[in-house]
């Protein structure tokens, strides 16, 4: 996991640099920032505040890991003193010395290991933050594409209703059509305009949230490049294919890392309760007195040999840790229970992921079936509307039948868009649960189909 993350990080830094260098080229002459979904993801990685905060925290843990070896650095002190007697001004003395001490215990190993594990855990947390942001960006990007195409359908519906109203109004003015038809056209037109305007407001609100996630100014004009049509012909995603590309999800990786941290903490507690502690210190000092007895005006003389020159070694072995009801023994049992709890959580997470994967696969399968049927419904609704318009113009179909045919076509187109959105969302959630990069399923399946 660590090596994989390091590789990802190096690749990310390289492409982030390339992206930054050429980011201004994304703006067109009219000042609009054109974004594909991959562009949007890069903007979010570079500008999202949650990712920046997680990156700062990752740096803190990295420094702690890199400096964890400083436990082996001995403590070095230097001392000096000067003494002047006020009872006898002729008496004064000085001393100088230093000491080196080092304390070692088995917990030193677990302390260093703890710093490494905490950093690796924060790496997973950072990767999780990036994946959450990327998932939100891709899902919201899909929603915006859906709303954009839906607005185009509603706009066409408004234009069609406007033409129908104007045509019937002309017929009414010629006295060949009842007024109730014109009033009905007017109500339909106003209803279509209201739906259109409300959807535009919803689209603008979602686009503002999208800019916030990307970390760009609300004043920036953006244009999304892409279409939902790319998933209309996506081949079936089978369980066998999913199983062959499944990796460890960040949720599972986090639990497994937490278990490693708990096991290391248990080992540290065992060392503390049962392991010996060794300390070593070396002290060296000299002292001297005023040599001529003139009240501090002469030179001080030091003995050739230091007054203190000693090496001290000590060993401390705790005994209370061997008592079953001691605090050390109780702490060990408590941490064993923590590991057991994490084992249960890991098993539960595995079951949950298996269930979610199956649910996403079922959703994808049923949605793809619905999309095929929906595309057939669109073609049928288009033909029906065309025939109904001709019949209405010749007086063999009523206005209600014409409006119903138009509504059916819009509903069929909207259903296809809605299913495409549902399909993309399910695929993104499936990729997140599988622990694979986003786009693996769509790109991989498309590439496989092309190769065949």
Coordinates of C-alpha atoms in Angstrom, one line a residue:
X1 CA 0.0 0.0 0.0
X2 CA 2.8 2.4 0.9
X3 CA 4.7 1.7 -2.3
X4 CA 1.6 2.1 -4.4
X5 CA 0.8 5.4 -2.7
X6 CA 4.3 6.7 -3.2
X7 CA 4.1 5.9 -6.9
X8 CA 0.7 7.5 -7.2
X9 CA 2.0 10.6 -5.4
X10 CA 5.0 10.9 -7.8
X11 CA 2.8 10.6 -10.8
X12 CA 0.3 13.1 -9.3
X13 CA 3.1 15.6 -8.7
X14 CA 4.3 15.3 -12.3
X15 CA 0.9 15.7 -13.8
X16 CA 0.0 18.5 -11.4
X17 CA 3.1 20.4 -12.6
X18 CA 2.2 19.8 -16.2
X19 CA -1.4 20.9 -15.5
X20 CA -0.4 24.0 -13.7
X21 CA 2.0 25.0 -16.5
X22 CA -0.7 24.8 -19.2
X23 CA -3.8 25.6 -17.1
X24 CA -4.2 29.0 -18.7
X25 CA -4.6 27.4 -22.1
X26 CA -7.9 26.0 -21.0
X27 CA -9.5 29.4 -21.3
X28 CA -11.0 30.4 -24.6
X29 CA -10.9 33.8 -26.2
X30 CA -14.2 34.7 -24.6
X31 CA -12.8 34.2 -21.1
X32 CA -14.7 30.9 -20.5
X33 CA -12.9 28.1 -18.7
X34 CA -13.7 24.9 -20.6
X35 CA -13.5 21.8 -18.4
X36 CA -13.5 18.1 -19.0
X37 CA -14.2 15.9 -16.0
X38 CA -10.4 15.2 -15.7
X39 CA -9.7 18.9 -15.8
X40 CA -12.2 19.5 -13.1
X41 CA -10.6 16.7 -10.9
X42 CA -7.2 18.4 -11.3
X43 CA -8.5 21.8 -10.3
X44 CA -10.1 20.2 -7.2
X45 CA -6.9 18.4 -6.2
X46 CA -4.9 21.7 -6.6
X47 CA -7.5 24.0 -5.0
X48 CA -9.8 22.1 -2.7
X49 CA -9.4 23.3 0.9
X50 CA -10.1 19.9 2.5
X51 CA -7.3 18.4 0.5
X52 CA -4.9 21.2 1.4
X53 CA -5.7 20.7 5.1
X54 CA -5.1 17.0 4.9
X55 CA -1.8 17.7 3.1
X56 CA -0.7 19.9 5.9
X57 CA -1.5 17.2 8.4
X58 CA 0.4 14.7 6.3
X59 CA 3.5 16.9 6.4
X60 CA 3.3 17.0 10.2
X61 CA 3.2 13.2 10.5
X62 CA 6.0 12.9 8.0
X63 CA 8.3 15.1 10.1
X64 CA 7.5 13.1 13.2
X65 CA 8.4 9.9 11.3
X66 CA 11.6 11.3 9.9
X67 CA 12.7 12.5 13.4
X68 CA 11.6 9.4 15.3
X69 CA 15.1 8.1 15.5
X70 CA 16.2 11.0 17.8
X71 CA 15.4 8.7 20.7
X72 CA 18.9 7.3 20.3
X73 CA 20.5 10.8 20.7
X74 CA 22.0 11.0 24.2
X75 CA 21.3 13.9 26.4
X76 CA 24.4 16.1 26.8
X77 CA 24.7 18.9 29.4
X78 CA 27.5 21.3 30.4
X79 CA 27.6 23.1 33.8
X80 CA 29.8 25.6 35.5
X81 CA 29.7 27.6 38.7
X82 CA 31.5 30.3 40.7
X83 CA 31.4 30.7 44.4
X84 CA 32.5 33.7 46.4
X85 CA 32.3 33.6 50.2
X86 CA 31.0 36.8 51.9
X87 CA 32.3 35.7 55.3
X88 CA 35.9 35.4 54.0
X89 CA 36.5 37.5 50.8
X90 CA 39.7 35.5 50.3
X91 CA 37.8 32.3 49.6
X92 CA 36.4 31.7 46.2
X93 CA 36.0 28.6 44.0
X94 CA 34.9 27.6 40.5
X95 CA 33.8 24.3 39.0
X96 CA 33.1 23.1 35.5
X97 CA 31.8 19.8 34.2
X98 CA 29.6 18.0 31.8
X99 CA 27.6 14.8 31.5
X100 CA 26.2 12.5 28.8
X101 CA 23.3 10.3 29.5
X102 CA 21.2 7.8 27.5
X103 CA 18.1 5.8 28.5
X104 CA 17.0 2.8 26.5
X105 CA 14.0 0.6 26.8
X106 CA 12.2 -1.9 24.5
X107 CA 9.5 0.8 23.9
X108 CA 12.0 2.7 21.8
X109 CA 11.4 0.2 19.0
X110 CA 7.6 0.6 19.3
X111 CA 7.9 4.4 19.5
X112 CA 9.7 4.5 16.2
X113 CA 7.3 2.0 14.7
X114 CA 4.4 4.1 15.9
X115 CA 5.6 7.2 14.1
X116 CA 5.9 5.2 10.9
X117 CA 2.5 3.6 11.3
X118 CA 0.9 7.0 12.1
X119 CA 2.4 8.5 9.0
X120 CA 1.2 5.6 6.8
X121 CA -2.3 5.9 8.3
X122 CA -2.3 9.6 7.5
X123 CA -1.2 8.7 3.9
X124 CA -4.4 6.7 3.7
X125 CA -6.4 9.5 5.2
X126 CA -5.0 11.9 2.6
X127 CA -5.7 9.5 -0.2
X128 CA -9.3 9.1 1.2
X129 CA -9.7 12.9 1.2
X130 CA -8.6 13.0 -2.4
X131 CA -10.9 10.2 -3.5
X132 CA -13.9 11.7 -1.7
X133 CA -13.3 15.0 -3.4
X134 CA -12.8 13.3 -6.8
X135 CA -15.9 11.3 -6.3
X136 CA -17.9 14.4 -5.5
X137 CA -16.5 16.3 -8.5
X138 CA -17.3 13.5 -10.9
X139 CA -20.8 13.0 -9.5
X140 CA -21.6 16.7 -9.6
X141 CA -20.1 17.0 -13.1
X142 CA -22.4 14.2 -14.2
X143 CA -25.4 16.0 -12.5
X144 CA -24.5 19.2 -14.3
X145 CA -24.3 17.5 -17.6
X146 CA -27.7 15.9 -17.0
X147 CA -29.2 19.2 -16.0
X148 CA -27.6 21.0 -19.0
X149 CA -29.1 18.5 -21.4
X150 CA -32.4 18.5 -19.5
X151 CA -32.5 22.3 -19.8
X152 CA -32.0 22.0 -23.6
X153 CA -35.0 19.6 -23.7
X154 CA -37.1 22.0 -21.7
X155 CA -36.0 24.9 -23.9
X156 CA -37.0 22.9 -27.0
X157 CA -40.3 22.2 -25.2
X158 CA -40.9 25.9 -24.5
X159 CA -40.1 26.8 -28.2
X160 CA -42.5 24.1 -29.4
X161 CA -45.2 25.3 -27.0
X162 CA -44.6 28.9 -28.2
X163 CA -44.9 27.9 -31.8
X164 CA -48.1 25.9 -31.0
X165 CA -49.6 28.8 -29.2
X166 CA -48.8 31.3 -32.0
X167 CA -50.2 28.9 -34.6
X168 CA -53.4 28.3 -32.7
X169 CA -53.7 32.0 -31.9
X170 CA -53.6 32.7 -35.7
X171 CA -56.2 30.1 -36.3
X172 CA -58.4 31.6 -33.6
X173 CA -58.0 35.1 -35.1
X174 CA -59.2 33.7 -38.4
X175 CA -62.2 32.1 -36.6
X176 CA -61.2 28.5 -37.4
X177 CA -60.3 27.5 -33.8
X178 CA -62.1 27.7 -30.5
X179 CA -60.7 30.1 -27.8
X180 CA -60.4 27.3 -25.3
X181 CA -57.6 25.8 -27.4
X182 CA -55.7 29.0 -27.3
X183 CA -56.1 29.3 -23.6
X184 CA -54.9 25.7 -23.2
X185 CA -51.9 26.5 -25.3
X186 CA -51.2 29.5 -23.2
X187 CA -51.3 27.5 -19.9
X188 CA -49.0 24.9 -21.4
X189 CA -46.6 27.5 -22.6
X190 CA -46.5 29.2 -19.2
X191 CA -46.0 25.8 -17.4
X192 CA -43.2 24.9 -19.7
X193 CA -41.5 28.3 -19.2
X194 CA -41.8 27.9 -15.4
X195 CA -40.3 24.4 -15.4
X196 CA -37.5 25.7 -17.6
X197 CA -36.7 28.7 -15.4
X198 CA -36.8 26.6 -12.2
X199 CA -34.4 24.1 -13.7
X200 CA -32.0 26.9 -14.7
X201 CA -31.9 28.1 -11.1
X202 CA -31.2 24.6 -9.8
X203 CA -28.4 24.3 -12.4
X204 CA -26.8 27.6 -11.4
X205 CA -26.9 26.6 -7.7
X206 CA -25.2 23.3 -8.4
X207 CA -22.7 25.0 -10.6
X208 CA -21.8 27.4 -7.7
X209 CA -21.2 24.4 -5.5
X210 CA -19.1 22.8 -8.2
X211 CA -16.9 25.9 -8.4
X212 CA -16.5 25.8 -4.6
X213 CA -15.3 22.2 -4.6
X214 CA -12.9 23.0 -7.4
X215 CA -11.5 26.0 -5.4
X216 CA -12.1 28.5 -8.2
X217 CA -13.7 31.9 -8.0
X218 CA -17.4 32.2 -8.4
X219 CA -16.8 34.9 -11.0
X220 CA -15.1 32.4 -13.3
X221 CA -17.2 31.4 -16.3
X222 CA -17.0 27.7 -16.9
X223 CA -18.3 25.5 -19.7
X224 CA -18.4 21.7 -19.2
X225 CA -17.1 19.6 -22.0
X226 CA -18.7 16.1 -22.2
X227 CA -21.9 14.2 -22.8
X228 CA -23.8 11.5 -21.1
X229 CA -24.0 9.6 -24.5
X230 CA -20.7 8.0 -23.7
X231 CA -22.3 5.4 -21.4
X232 CA -25.3 4.6 -23.7
X233 CA -23.3 1.9 -25.5
X234 CA -21.2 0.7 -22.5
X235 CA -20.9 -3.1 -22.5
X236 CA -22.0 -5.2 -19.6
X237 CA -19.9 -5.1 -16.4
X238 CA -19.7 -8.7 -15.2
X239 CA -18.9 -10.0 -11.7
X240 CA -15.9 -11.9 -13.1
X241 CA -14.4 -8.7 -14.5
X242 CA -15.0 -6.8 -11.3
X243 CA -13.4 -9.6 -9.2
X244 CA -10.3 -9.6 -11.4
X245 CA -9.6 -5.9 -10.9
X246 CA -10.6 -5.5 -7.3
X247 CA -8.1 -3.8 -5.0
X248 CA -8.2 -2.7 -1.3
X249 CA -10.5 0.2 -0.7
X250 CA -9.3 3.1 1.4
X251 CA -11.9 2.2 4.1
X252 CA -10.5 -1.3 4.4
X253 CA -6.9 0.0 4.2
X254 CA -7.7 2.4 7.1
X255 CA -9.1 -0.4 9.3
X256 CA -6.1 -2.7 8.6
X257 CA -3.7 0.1 9.4
X258 CA -5.6 0.9 12.6
X259 CA -5.1 -2.8 13.6
X260 CA -1.4 -2.5 12.9
X261 CA -1.3 0.6 15.2
X262 CA -3.2 -1.2 17.9
X263 CA -0.9 -4.2 17.7
X264 CA 2.1 -1.9 18.0
X265 CA 0.5 -0.2 21.0
X266 CA -0.1 -3.6 22.6
X267 CA 3.5 -4.5 22.1
X268 CA 4.6 -1.1 23.7
X269 CA 2.4 -1.8 26.7
X270 CA 3.9 -5.2 27.1
X271 CA 7.4 -3.8 27.0
X272 CA 6.4 -1.2 29.5
X273 CA 4.8 -3.8 31.9
X274 CA 7.5 -6.5 31.5
X275 CA 10.6 -5.2 29.8
X276 CA 13.7 -3.8 31.5
X277 CA 14.9 -0.3 31.1
X278 CA 18.6 0.5 30.8
X279 CA 20.2 3.9 31.4
X280 CA 23.8 5.0 31.1
X281 CA 25.4 8.3 32.2
X282 CA 28.9 9.6 32.2
X283 CA 29.9 12.6 34.4
X284 CA 33.1 14.6 34.3
X285 CA 33.9 17.7 36.4
X286 CA 36.8 19.8 37.7
X287 CA 36.9 22.3 40.6
X288 CA 39.4 24.9 41.5
X289 CA 40.2 27.5 44.3
X290 CA 41.8 30.9 44.4
X291 CA 45.5 30.1 44.6
X292 CA 47.1 33.2 46.2
X293 CA 44.4 34.0 48.8
X294 CA 44.2 37.7 47.8
X295 CA 40.5 37.8 47.7
X296 CA 39.8 36.7 44.2
X297 CA 42.4 38.7 42.3
X298 CA 44.8 35.9 41.6
X299 CA 44.5 32.8 39.3
X300 CA 42.5 29.8 40.1
X301 CA 44.3 26.5 40.2
X302 CA 42.7 23.2 39.1
X303 CA 43.8 19.8 40.0
X304 CA 45.2 17.7 37.3
X305 CA 42.7 15.0 37.9
X306 CA 39.0 15.7 37.6
X307 CA 37.0 15.8 40.9
X308 CA 34.3 13.6 39.2
X309 CA 34.9 11.0 36.5
X310 CA 32.3 8.4 36.7
X311 CA 30.2 6.1 34.4
X312 CA 26.9 4.9 35.8
X313 CA 24.9 2.0 34.4
X314 CA 21.5 1.0 35.7
X315 CA 18.8 -1.5 34.9
X316 CA 15.2 -1.3 36.0
X317 CA 12.8 -4.3 35.7
X318 CA 9.1 -3.8 36.5
X319 CA 7.6 -6.5 38.6
X320 CA 4.0 -5.3 39.1
X321 CA 3.3 -6.1 35.4
X322 CA 3.4 -9.8 36.2
X323 CA 0.5 -9.4 38.6
X324 CA -2.8 -10.2 36.7
X325 CA -4.8 -7.4 38.3
X326 CA -2.2 -4.7 37.9
X327 CA -2.7 -1.6 35.8
X328 CA -0.2 -2.9 33.2
X329 CA -1.9 -6.3 32.9
X330 CA -5.3 -4.6 32.7
X331 CA -4.1 -2.3 30.0
X332 CA -2.8 -5.3 28.0
X333 CA -6.2 -7.0 28.2
X334 CA -8.0 -3.9 27.1
X335 CA -5.8 -3.4 24.1
X336 CA -6.3 -7.1 23.1
X337 CA -10.0 -6.4 23.1
X338 CA -9.4 -3.4 20.9
X339 CA -7.6 -5.6 18.3
X340 CA -10.5 -8.1 18.5
X341 CA -13.0 -5.3 17.9
X342 CA -10.9 -4.1 14.8
X343 CA -11.0 -7.7 13.5
X344 CA -14.8 -7.7 13.7
X345 CA -14.9 -4.3 12.0
X346 CA -12.6 -5.5 9.2
X347 CA -14.8 -8.6 8.7
X348 CA -18.0 -6.4 8.8
X349 CA -16.4 -3.9 6.3
X350 CA -15.6 -6.8 3.9
X351 CA -19.2 -8.1 4.1
X352 CA -20.5 -4.5 3.6
X353 CA -18.3 -4.0 0.6
X354 CA -19.3 -7.3 -1.0
X355 CA -23.0 -6.4 -0.5
X356 CA -22.5 -2.9 -1.9
X357 CA -20.6 -4.3 -4.9
X358 CA -23.4 -6.7 -5.7
X359 CA -26.0 -3.9 -5.3
X360 CA -24.1 -1.6 -7.6
X361 CA -23.7 -4.4 -10.2
X362 CA -27.5 -5.0 -10.0
X363 CA -28.2 -1.3 -10.4
X364 CA -25.9 -1.1 -13.4
X365 CA -27.4 -4.1 -15.0
X366 CA -31.0 -2.9 -14.5
X367 CA -30.2 0.6 -15.6
X368 CA -28.5 -0.5 -18.8
X369 CA -31.6 -2.5 -19.6
X370 CA -33.8 0.5 -18.9
X371 CA -31.6 2.7 -21.1
X372 CA -32.0 0.3 -24.0
X373 CA -35.7 0.4 -23.6
X374 CA -35.7 4.1 -23.1
X375 CA -33.8 4.7 -26.4
X376 CA -36.4 2.7 -28.2
X377 CA -39.1 4.7 -26.4
X378 CA -37.5 7.9 -27.7
X379 CA -37.5 6.7 -31.3
X380 CA -41.1 5.7 -30.9
X381 CA -42.1 8.9 -29.3
X382 CA -40.4 10.9 -32.0
X383 CA -42.3 9.1 -34.7
X384 CA -45.6 9.4 -32.8
X385 CA -45.1 13.1 -32.3
X386 CA -44.4 13.6 -36.0
X387 CA -47.5 11.7 -37.0
X388 CA -49.6 13.5 -34.4
X389 CA -48.5 16.9 -35.6
X390 CA -49.5 16.1 -39.1
X391 CA -52.8 14.8 -38.0
X392 CA -53.5 17.8 -35.8
X393 CA -52.7 20.2 -38.6
X394 CA -55.2 18.3 -40.8
X395 CA -57.8 18.4 -38.0
X396 CA -57.9 14.6 -37.2
X397 CA -56.1 14.9 -33.8
X398 CA -57.0 17.0 -30.8
X399 CA -54.8 19.5 -29.1
X400 CA -54.7 17.3 -26.0
X401 CA -53.4 14.4 -28.1
X402 CA -50.7 16.7 -29.6
X403 CA -49.7 17.9 -26.2
X404 CA -49.6 14.4 -24.8
X405 CA -47.4 13.3 -27.7
X406 CA -45.0 16.1 -27.1
X407 CA -44.9 15.4 -23.3
X408 CA -44.2 11.7 -24.0
X409 CA -41.2 12.6 -26.1
X410 CA -39.8 14.9 -23.5
X411 CA -40.4 12.3 -20.8
X412 CA -38.7 9.6 -22.9
X413 CA -35.6 11.8 -23.5
X414 CA -35.5 12.7 -19.8
X415 CA -35.7 9.1 -18.7
X416 CA -32.7 8.2 -20.9
X417 CA -30.7 11.1 -19.4
X418 CA -31.8 10.1 -15.8
X419 CA -30.8 6.5 -16.4
X420 CA -27.4 7.6 -17.8
X421 CA -26.9 9.7 -14.7
X422 CA -27.9 6.8 -12.4
X423 CA -25.5 4.5 -14.4
X424 CA -22.5 6.8 -14.1
X425 CA -23.2 7.3 -10.4
X426 CA -23.4 3.6 -9.8
X427 CA -20.2 3.0 -11.7
X428 CA -18.3 5.7 -9.7
X429 CA -19.5 4.2 -6.4
X430 CA -18.6 0.7 -7.6
X431 CA -15.1 1.9 -8.5
X432 CA -14.7 3.6 -5.1
X433 CA -15.7 0.4 -3.3
X434 CA -13.4 -1.7 -5.5
X435 CA -10.5 0.6 -4.6
X436 CA -9.6 1.2 -8.2
X437 CA -9.0 4.6 -10.0
X438 CA -12.1 6.3 -11.3
X439 CA -12.6 5.7 -14.9
X440 CA -11.2 2.1 -14.8
X441 CA -14.5 0.4 -15.6
X442 CA -15.6 2.7 -18.4
X443 CA -12.2 3.1 -20.0
X444 CA -11.2 -0.5 -19.4
X445 CA -14.4 -1.9 -20.8
X446 CA -14.3 0.5 -23.8
X447 CA -10.7 -0.5 -24.5
X448 CA -11.4 -4.2 -24.2
X449 CA -14.4 -3.8 -26.6
X450 CA -12.3 -1.9 -29.1
X451 CA -9.5 -4.5 -28.9
X452 CA -12.0 -7.3 -29.6

